[in-house]
Amino acid sequence: EVQLVESGGGSVQPGGSLTLSCIASGTTSPESDMAWYRRVPGLECELVSSIRSDGRTYYTDDVQGRFTIAQDNAKKTVYLQMNSLKPKDATVYYCATPRTSRHYSFSDYYVNCRNDYNYWGRGTQVTVSS
């Protein structure tokens, strides 16, 4: 079993920055991807960014150039640095990792939030408003 705990959410003005952190504990697989999802209308979650154990990353087009994902394997922590935040970025962000050792693919881009294919954190709220 894997436990994921997010932190770092909060309220910022448009153009501001936040850094989300996710600490993993339990029986984690060093080969599994780590990901950040965010809730979108329709009770779905959008894959915002993911990172492989070899460091390769994925970003959805909307955040490319503004968000940066990174991981510290020794600390079992994954980060999401979010710059130039926009009001449309405001939602709940979830940390996730697959329940089986695999890489995220296009079929993971939009999923039911907290589905059974992933371990999920409880989420952290990001608010962007002036």
XYZ file of C-alpha atoms in Angstrom:
130
model
C 0.000 0.000 0.000
C 1.185 3.497 -0.858
C 0.245 6.698 0.918
C 0.578 10.090 -0.745
C 0.345 13.360 1.142
C 0.215 16.695 -0.675
C 1.032 20.116 0.679
C 1.717 23.601 -0.607
C -1.654 24.675 -1.893
C -2.999 28.091 -1.108
C -4.272 31.351 -2.494
C -2.293 33.609 -4.823
C -2.968 36.463 -7.183
C -2.842 35.968 -10.944
C 0.766 35.800 -12.040
C 1.854 34.391 -8.703
C 3.633 31.141 -7.881
C 3.115 28.114 -5.694
C 5.079 24.936 -5.129
C 3.188 21.750 -4.386
C 4.890 18.837 -2.643
C 3.888 15.205 -2.387
C 5.523 12.770 0.005
C 5.118 9.063 -0.698
C 5.326 6.358 1.943
C 4.691 2.656 2.033
C 5.758 0.136 -0.565
C 6.601 2.422 -3.454
C 8.023 1.171 -6.724
C 11.109 3.078 -7.878
C 10.050 2.413 -11.485
C 6.569 3.897 -11.222
C 5.737 7.279 -12.598
C 4.604 10.053 -10.288
C 1.973 12.502 -11.421
C 0.006 15.595 -10.595
C -3.633 15.664 -11.603
C -6.161 18.454 -11.173
C -9.911 18.367 -10.965
C -11.748 19.735 -13.977
C -15.499 20.230 -14.562
C -17.387 16.989 -14.965
C -15.840 15.210 -11.998
C -12.830 14.295 -14.077
C -9.188 14.764 -13.375
C -6.712 16.068 -15.917
C -3.110 14.857 -15.969
C -1.183 18.072 -15.453
C 2.303 16.610 -15.346
C 4.120 13.357 -14.753
C 7.694 12.260 -14.256
C 9.372 8.945 -14.863
C 12.100 7.404 -12.752
C 14.605 8.324 -15.478
C 13.553 11.961 -15.258
C 11.497 12.206 -18.420
C 8.534 14.502 -17.995
C 5.137 15.192 -19.468
C 3.134 18.417 -19.293
C -0.311 19.141 -20.589
C -0.182 21.911 -23.188
C -1.904 24.436 -20.972
C 0.879 24.455 -18.369
C 3.888 23.920 -20.637
C 6.489 26.550 -19.839
C 4.774 27.606 -16.615
C 4.884 24.468 -14.441
C 7.885 22.302 -13.596
C 7.785 18.839 -12.068
C 10.725 17.406 -10.149
C 11.388 14.550 -7.802
C 13.742 13.724 -4.994
C 13.985 9.942 -4.934
C 15.858 9.861 -1.647
C 13.048 11.784 0.016
C 10.314 10.025 -1.983
C 8.976 13.458 -2.784
C 7.661 14.943 -5.997
C 7.222 18.669 -6.518
C 5.208 20.836 -8.860
C 6.509 24.375 -9.249
C 3.699 26.509 -10.642
C 4.540 29.934 -12.035
C 2.469 32.568 -13.827
C -0.689 31.151 -12.305
C -3.981 31.990 -13.963
C -7.508 31.957 -12.557
C -8.264 28.890 -14.674
C -5.522 26.997 -12.802
C -7.596 27.233 -9.628
C -8.860 23.829 -8.528
C -7.868 20.835 -6.409
C -4.548 19.226 -7.289
C -3.880 15.566 -6.578
C -0.679 13.593 -6.408
C -0.950 10.120 -7.937
C 1.067 7.069 -8.854
C -0.064 3.907 -10.664
C -0.964 0.878 -8.586
C 1.059 -1.233 -11.001
C 4.556 -0.373 -12.141
C 3.902 1.339 -15.459
C 4.237 4.604 -17.339
C 1.428 7.044 -17.899
C 0.148 7.245 -21.451
C -2.502 9.108 -23.435
C -5.232 7.007 -21.809
C -4.307 8.577 -18.491
C -4.759 12.164 -19.631
C -8.363 12.383 -18.411
C -9.593 9.965 -15.747
C -12.181 9.713 -13.062
C -10.690 11.381 -10.040
C -9.376 8.927 -7.504
C -9.975 5.908 -9.742
C -8.755 2.464 -8.759
C -5.848 2.472 -11.211
C -3.867 4.917 -9.121
C -2.926 5.624 -5.574
C -4.144 9.134 -4.818
C -3.449 11.775 -2.256
C -6.301 13.666 -0.640
C -5.638 16.759 -2.725
C -4.606 20.320 -2.074
C -6.606 23.387 -3.054
C -5.116 26.073 -5.298
C -6.938 29.392 -5.521
C -5.974 32.114 -7.987
C -7.831 35.383 -7.696
C -7.236 39.090 -7.344
